Amino acid sequence: MLSVEMYPSLALGHQRVGDCYYRDREPPAHMPLYPSSYDMAAGAMTSHPLAPPPAPSEPTCKGQQDSVKMELENGSLWKHFCSVGTEMIITKKGRRMFPQLRVKLSGLNPALRYILLLDMVAMDTSRYRFQGDTWQVVGGAEARLPDRVFIHPDSPATGAHWQSRSISFHRAKLTNNTLDTQGYIILHSLHRYQPRVHVIEARDVLRWGGGQHSFIFPETQFLTVTAYQNNKITELKIQSNPFAKGFREDGMNSKRYRTHRHTLSCDPCDSTELLSQYSSSSSSSSDLQSLALASLPSLPPLPESVCGYGSNETPFQESPLPEQQQALDLVVIGTTPLVSCYVSVTFTAGVNNEICILFLPCRSVTMSLSTYNGTYPATPLGSSSFDPAPHPQSSSSYRSDPSISQPSPTSTFNYPSMATTDYPSILSSSPTLPSSTTSPSLQQTSFTYPTVPISTSSSPKPLLSSTSCQSILPSIPQQGLLSPHTPTNTSFPSLPPPSCQPIQQNGVTTHSMLTPPNQALQAVPISNQTPPLLVFNPTAYPYPNLPLSNVIQTTPPSFFNLSSPSTSQSHPVPSLPYSLSSHSAPLSYPFPSLPSSLSSSSSVQNWTLPNVSSGSVHSAVSIPIPTQMQAPSVGSSFLPSSFTHPPSSLPNPVYQPSSCSAIPSVSVASFQPSASSHIPPFSLTNHSLPPTTCPQNQTTTPSSYPPIAPTEIGSFSQFNSGAPYLPEMVLHHPSLLPPLDPSLSSCVSSSSTPPALYPPFSSYPLRLCQDPRSSFPIPLRHMYRQHQHGHTHAQGSYLDMSGRAVF
DNA sequence: TCTACTGGCACATTTGAACCGT
DNA sequence: AACGGTTCAAATGTGCCAGTAG
């Protein structure tokens, strides 16, 4: 299955934004771009600012670690929108994004499989309002919502597949329905978000956790709205989106036409005739409409395009790859095409001491990394988990370009005009977890949330001064030279430096996403250059047979492969019975990590859905975690009530999944791919990580880790037999990973272990949803539709990660 | 009263089944 | 019977707008 555990880093959710860097930048480049709202909130709550992480060191294998690059194909369109202020409609039923996120990948290993994910990162903790033609901060952000991730329907697919076509996330939908059951990405209205794309190496259908590359495109950030606020955006959308052709000036549903529709003096039949004259021609409807409208003397000439690109661009092109050809042999594991499923996985290591897997019905291809904690909002901050005060610095990321926007006394919010040069898209080109304490990806741990003055003022504050880049940094050493470790000051200078690329938000050193490439965060054109990799430390560990570019492996391959003597005994893991054909659509994949009774496809298909009302999840699969890693009190089963959400006092709960406590549980022991051509039962041998492998102490190189006896992976040609995966490679940056409670793990008991700033992390369930329409050998759209129209949830209710019934 | 949100509407596009001819 | 092309209807996507709720 999409073992979530296979993708622990994702479980981090928004907080991962901090690990996103412009890899082509030098040291300052790895400063976190944006802390998620969650991060911000967490930071605001904590009274124990994290110590700055060690100064990043130059990766020894820089350049080798990763050459994965991602380009935003429709970047020009995005930039147009960004220059105006991109708004995305969100509805209860879900709304697609436009412009759609269409990217091009390169640098992947053609033989390896990758999973592409899309998620949204809250850019700040503010709520906005469109006033006076500008966006202004009007208060604090809403409570954190369930983190959901959209899995590209092609996932998993080989690198060759991804690189051979443009990758479109046009099927991703945004919703403001917090109770959404379709798996759409849930967002708050009037909030700012930044789309983020993850490329995760999927070693096989059941295991994720290879190198992870996260990308963001600054120009793709947007504000969510339920109705367009800025007319310019509306015009842009109408001009650019084929679905909105009817609203174009030459369309039959245009304002102009509507206005005149009932007042037209001309005989409607005339227009009809005009249209009929061309009805048989190849003229587009727009052309016909134009002709029809042309007959209306009261209408002025119709502009071709508001921005000049609307007519030339084909913004709504589908991915070259027909959906039916797309492969999706990932999400369906354990079910038939007729039975799409939700997979909810919970990381409970350290607390519940087990990993629970929920198989739940679903109809979309999204994965929810439910780190949402319904109780989380209740924080020491008061009524809001977020700092209600508008953070000038938070908006600084939207630093307006003086050359583009006129200074406004009201400090209007202006999106920056995008530079002609593409921004580096890579935020985080690195393994999910840094293997070294110097890993840039851990920069987020440098978030030293200053005690931001909580303003209760209801007066709207300017989102951003159009004349200056606001930063909370008292002083920025130098443009582009601000170290991510620069001590932060809790004070917020009213007058930020004239220009500041590095922006610190709530103490989080970051860069303006809108920073022109030629500045501190100067980006290298994506298309032509391979930005230097700032990401990782040589301590990254290569997967077997992975090219050096992909060697960084800091993420446990899979939580599902938790090795534990007890686990192996109680839940024999069947060997993978299938080969990973590129686009095979597994109709019934036995679930290796499941008890034998549940491993069969039939069992999975008939899986009983959790009964929310009863407070128990019947379909949950609990995988005990090694005792030594267990928290003092561990639940024996996955129960809704067992979700131990981080206390509101947690400094930064979002990091918990990465906590040392979680890693040991993942104890990669069973993930030793070998040269052997068959897949043996997952070894459940518990490979306790020696103290030396403790993330906190991790400064050693891969070579320092004795290879673990490789296990046969099977027919995965991509797996190099010669390079066994080293579980110990899963390292954690001390500053990033919340140290385990000393009592929980010996590895954290060392003197070098920083004080435990985080309580044992709670569960971080992952919910996977599949869109049956994608890549199945047989058409599923019809079935999908039937489900949709039924408005019924025959699958039953299921428990969201927050413990509440979703449906 | 204002703001944000919702649902219905009309229009356009997409999708897939049905039909037809080879 | 199989295949390919065309047609058509339904589903879906989109912005607009009136109404509603807070």
XYZ file of C-alpha atoms in Angstrom, chain A residues 66-345:
280
model
C 20.551 14.915 -6.672
C 20.076 16.314 -10.014
C 16.370 16.197 -9.999
C 14.952 19.275 -11.504
C 11.467 20.453 -11.973
C 10.236 23.096 -14.283
C 6.960 24.829 -14.239
C 5.765 24.471 -17.757
C 3.102 27.079 -17.623
C 5.195 29.379 -15.574
C 4.425 32.343 -17.720
C 0.775 31.970 -17.044
C 1.356 31.616 -13.390
C 3.485 34.665 -13.403
C 0.794 36.612 -15.050
C -1.588 35.626 -12.383
C 0.954 36.141 -9.709
C 1.604 39.634 -10.903
C -2.001 40.415 -10.267
C -2.503 38.283 -7.247
C -3.566 34.759 -7.920
C -6.852 33.756 -6.446
C -8.182 30.263 -6.344
C -11.820 29.537 -5.954
C -12.598 26.940 -3.408
C -16.004 25.390 -3.103
C -17.670 22.747 -1.094
C -17.706 20.440 -4.016
C -14.130 21.082 -4.819
C -12.647 23.280 -7.435
C -9.772 22.691 -9.685
C -6.858 24.985 -9.733
C -6.348 27.358 -12.507
C -3.813 27.814 -13.710
C -3.136 24.225 -13.252
C 0.135 23.074 -11.953
C 1.989 21.587 -14.841
C 5.583 20.696 -14.425
C 8.354 18.932 -16.155
C 10.718 16.675 -14.360
C 14.238 15.795 -15.199
C 17.132 14.229 -13.510
C 15.251 11.221 -12.355
C 16.558 7.770 -12.593
C 14.624 6.343 -15.509
C 14.521 2.961 -13.928
C 13.316 3.973 -10.556
C 9.787 4.592 -9.597
C 8.644 7.812 -8.178
C 5.549 9.128 -6.629
C 4.510 12.666 -7.197
C 2.542 14.457 -4.600
C 1.023 17.841 -4.373
C 0.137 19.590 -1.226
C -0.529 23.092 -0.113
C 1.420 24.954 2.418
C -0.081 27.747 4.365
C 2.197 30.628 3.851
C 1.471 32.494 6.970
C -0.875 32.766 9.831
C -2.934 35.548 8.458
C -6.318 35.926 7.020
C -6.761 38.346 4.200
C -9.360 40.597 2.813
C -9.525 42.328 -0.453
C -10.017 45.982 0.198
C -9.302 48.852 -2.011
C -8.014 46.686 -4.766
C -5.436 45.231 -2.511
C -5.145 42.343 -0.189
C -4.751 43.205 3.401
C -4.276 41.197 6.490
C -7.335 41.264 8.606
C -6.516 38.819 11.284
C -5.141 35.517 12.215
C -5.493 32.410 10.210
C -8.137 29.870 10.830
C -7.385 26.733 12.674
C -5.235 24.304 10.919
C -7.008 21.976 8.583
C -6.314 18.405 7.767
C -3.294 18.123 5.628
C -4.100 16.433 2.455
C -1.919 15.511 -0.373
C -2.877 14.899 -3.905
C -1.163 11.952 -5.423
C -0.567 12.264 -9.065
C -2.586 9.602 -10.809
C 0.451 8.288 -12.547
C 2.113 7.475 -9.320
C 4.059 5.465 -8.999
C 5.770 5.620 -12.289
C 9.276 5.316 -13.464
C 11.533 8.232 -13.854
C 11.402 7.690 -17.552
C 7.685 8.036 -17.428
C 7.745 11.249 -15.501
C 10.416 12.734 -17.645
C 8.809 11.830 -20.887
C 5.845 14.095 -20.490
C 4.589 17.083 -18.750
C 3.063 16.379 -15.434
C -0.171 18.016 -14.700
C -1.936 18.212 -11.409
C -5.058 19.535 -12.958
C -7.161 16.942 -11.253
C -6.304 18.203 -7.870
C -9.216 19.955 -6.305
C -9.429 22.486 -3.595
C -12.244 22.692 -1.169
C -13.227 24.628 1.860
C -15.285 21.807 3.141
C -13.539 20.704 6.251
C -15.613 17.572 6.239
C -14.741 16.761 2.711
C -14.853 13.098 1.978
C -13.627 13.246 -1.546
C -10.069 13.593 -0.552
C -9.739 17.053 -1.908
C -7.233 19.409 -0.525
C -8.910 21.335 2.202
C -8.033 24.960 2.476
C -9.302 27.981 4.276
C -10.795 30.762 2.335
C -8.944 34.018 2.266
C -5.697 32.443 3.181
C -2.471 32.244 1.356
C -1.095 28.980 0.174
C 1.852 27.735 -1.693
C 1.547 24.609 -3.788
C 4.326 22.195 -3.261
C 5.273 19.216 -5.308
C 7.058 16.248 -3.892
C 8.918 13.691 -5.844
C 9.335 10.643 -3.779
C 11.238 7.675 -4.733
C 9.041 4.666 -4.542
C 11.083 1.648 -4.407
C 8.087 -0.437 -4.910
C 4.421 -0.266 -4.561
C 4.578 -0.901 -0.940
C 7.430 1.158 0.012
C 8.115 4.753 -0.238
C 10.801 6.546 1.415
C 13.485 6.938 -1.088
C 14.974 10.239 -1.859
C 12.554 13.024 -1.601
C 12.561 16.155 -3.581
C 10.240 18.956 -2.809
C 9.629 21.783 -5.134
C 7.780 24.983 -4.935
C 7.291 27.651 -7.477
C 6.939 31.025 -5.896
C 4.728 32.225 -8.641
C 2.183 29.572 -7.873
C 1.242 30.863 -4.502
C -2.304 31.992 -4.293
C -5.060 33.252 -2.125
C -8.109 31.143 -1.639
C -11.470 32.746 -2.137
C -15.020 31.641 -2.507
C -15.620 34.339 -5.035
C -13.121 36.268 -6.988
C -12.228 39.514 -5.378
C -9.974 41.059 -7.914
C -11.599 41.706 -11.228
C -8.276 41.423 -12.907
C -7.993 37.876 -11.795
C -11.442 37.173 -13.035
C -10.542 38.543 -16.381
C -7.378 36.555 -16.476
C -9.203 33.402 -15.634
C -11.829 33.971 -18.199
C -9.292 34.711 -20.824
C -7.087 31.824 -19.952
C -9.394 29.063 -18.916
C -11.168 27.316 -21.759
C -13.968 26.383 -19.453
C -14.674 30.013 -18.963
C -14.832 30.834 -22.599
C -18.453 31.515 -22.223
C -17.614 34.486 -20.145
C -15.169 36.015 -22.486
C -16.052 39.258 -24.034
C -16.800 37.448 -27.174
C -18.730 34.793 -25.378
C -22.415 34.351 -25.089
C -22.260 34.589 -21.368
C -20.045 37.594 -21.119
C -21.031 40.509 -19.032
C -21.282 42.600 -22.064
C -23.439 40.142 -23.812
C -25.572 39.600 -20.791
C -26.035 43.266 -20.370
C -27.146 43.663 -23.865
C -28.843 40.384 -24.241
C -32.178 41.681 -23.228
C -31.714 45.088 -24.696
C -30.381 44.175 -28.059
C -32.225 45.865 -30.733
C -31.060 43.466 -33.323
C -33.071 40.480 -34.041
C -31.692 37.477 -32.220
C -32.318 35.603 -35.356
C -29.701 37.679 -37.006
C -27.131 36.458 -34.670
C -28.397 33.022 -35.072
C -28.040 33.305 -38.738
C -24.603 34.581 -38.390
C -23.742 31.720 -36.245
C -25.403 29.271 -38.482
C -23.379 30.476 -41.354
C -20.335 29.267 -39.657
C -21.790 26.416 -37.819
C -20.370 23.953 -40.231
C -17.012 25.541 -40.343
C -14.148 24.787 -38.150
C -14.425 28.094 -36.455
C -14.370 27.884 -32.767
C -17.362 28.807 -30.815
C -15.583 31.883 -29.763
C -15.168 32.924 -33.291
C -18.773 32.399 -33.943
C -19.673 34.307 -30.930
C -17.429 37.048 -31.956
C -19.147 37.231 -35.209
C -22.447 37.289 -33.519
C -21.336 39.991 -31.229
C -19.825 41.866 -34.036
C -23.274 42.413 -35.254
C -24.007 44.325 -32.141
C -23.124 47.885 -32.816
C -23.110 48.715 -29.173
C -20.264 46.402 -28.479
C -16.740 47.576 -28.868
C -14.109 45.442 -30.466
C -13.345 42.400 -28.501
C -9.929 42.207 -27.042
C -8.144 39.091 -27.825
C -6.592 38.731 -24.521
C -6.350 40.713 -21.419
C -2.799 39.845 -20.809
C -1.719 38.960 -24.220
C -1.043 35.379 -23.403
C -4.482 34.120 -23.060
C -5.051 33.537 -26.665
C -1.700 32.169 -27.410
C -1.311 29.876 -24.592
C -3.022 26.640 -24.129
C -3.280 26.787 -20.461
C -5.710 24.061 -20.146
C -3.997 21.407 -22.022
C -4.145 18.057 -20.590
C -1.153 16.078 -19.884
C 0.145 14.478 -23.006
C -0.382 11.195 -21.404
C -3.892 9.964 -21.786
C -5.306 9.123 -18.490
C -6.176 5.706 -19.543
C -2.577 5.140 -20.149
C -1.544 6.412 -16.878
C -0.371 3.979 -14.398
C -1.681 3.787 -10.989
C -0.753 0.637 -9.425
C -0.171 2.152 -6.145
C -3.269 3.200 -4.425
C -5.328 0.286 -5.313
C -3.376 -2.172 -3.486
C -5.553 -4.430 -1.567
C -8.605 -3.604 -3.459
C -10.152 -3.938 -6.786
C -10.757 -1.123 -9.150
C -14.287 -1.200 -8.044
C -13.312 -0.576 -4.555
C -11.242 2.440 -4.250
C -9.847 2.857 -0.887
C -8.724 5.237 1.666
C -5.687 4.330 3.466
C -5.181 5.829 6.761
C -1.968 5.173 8.405
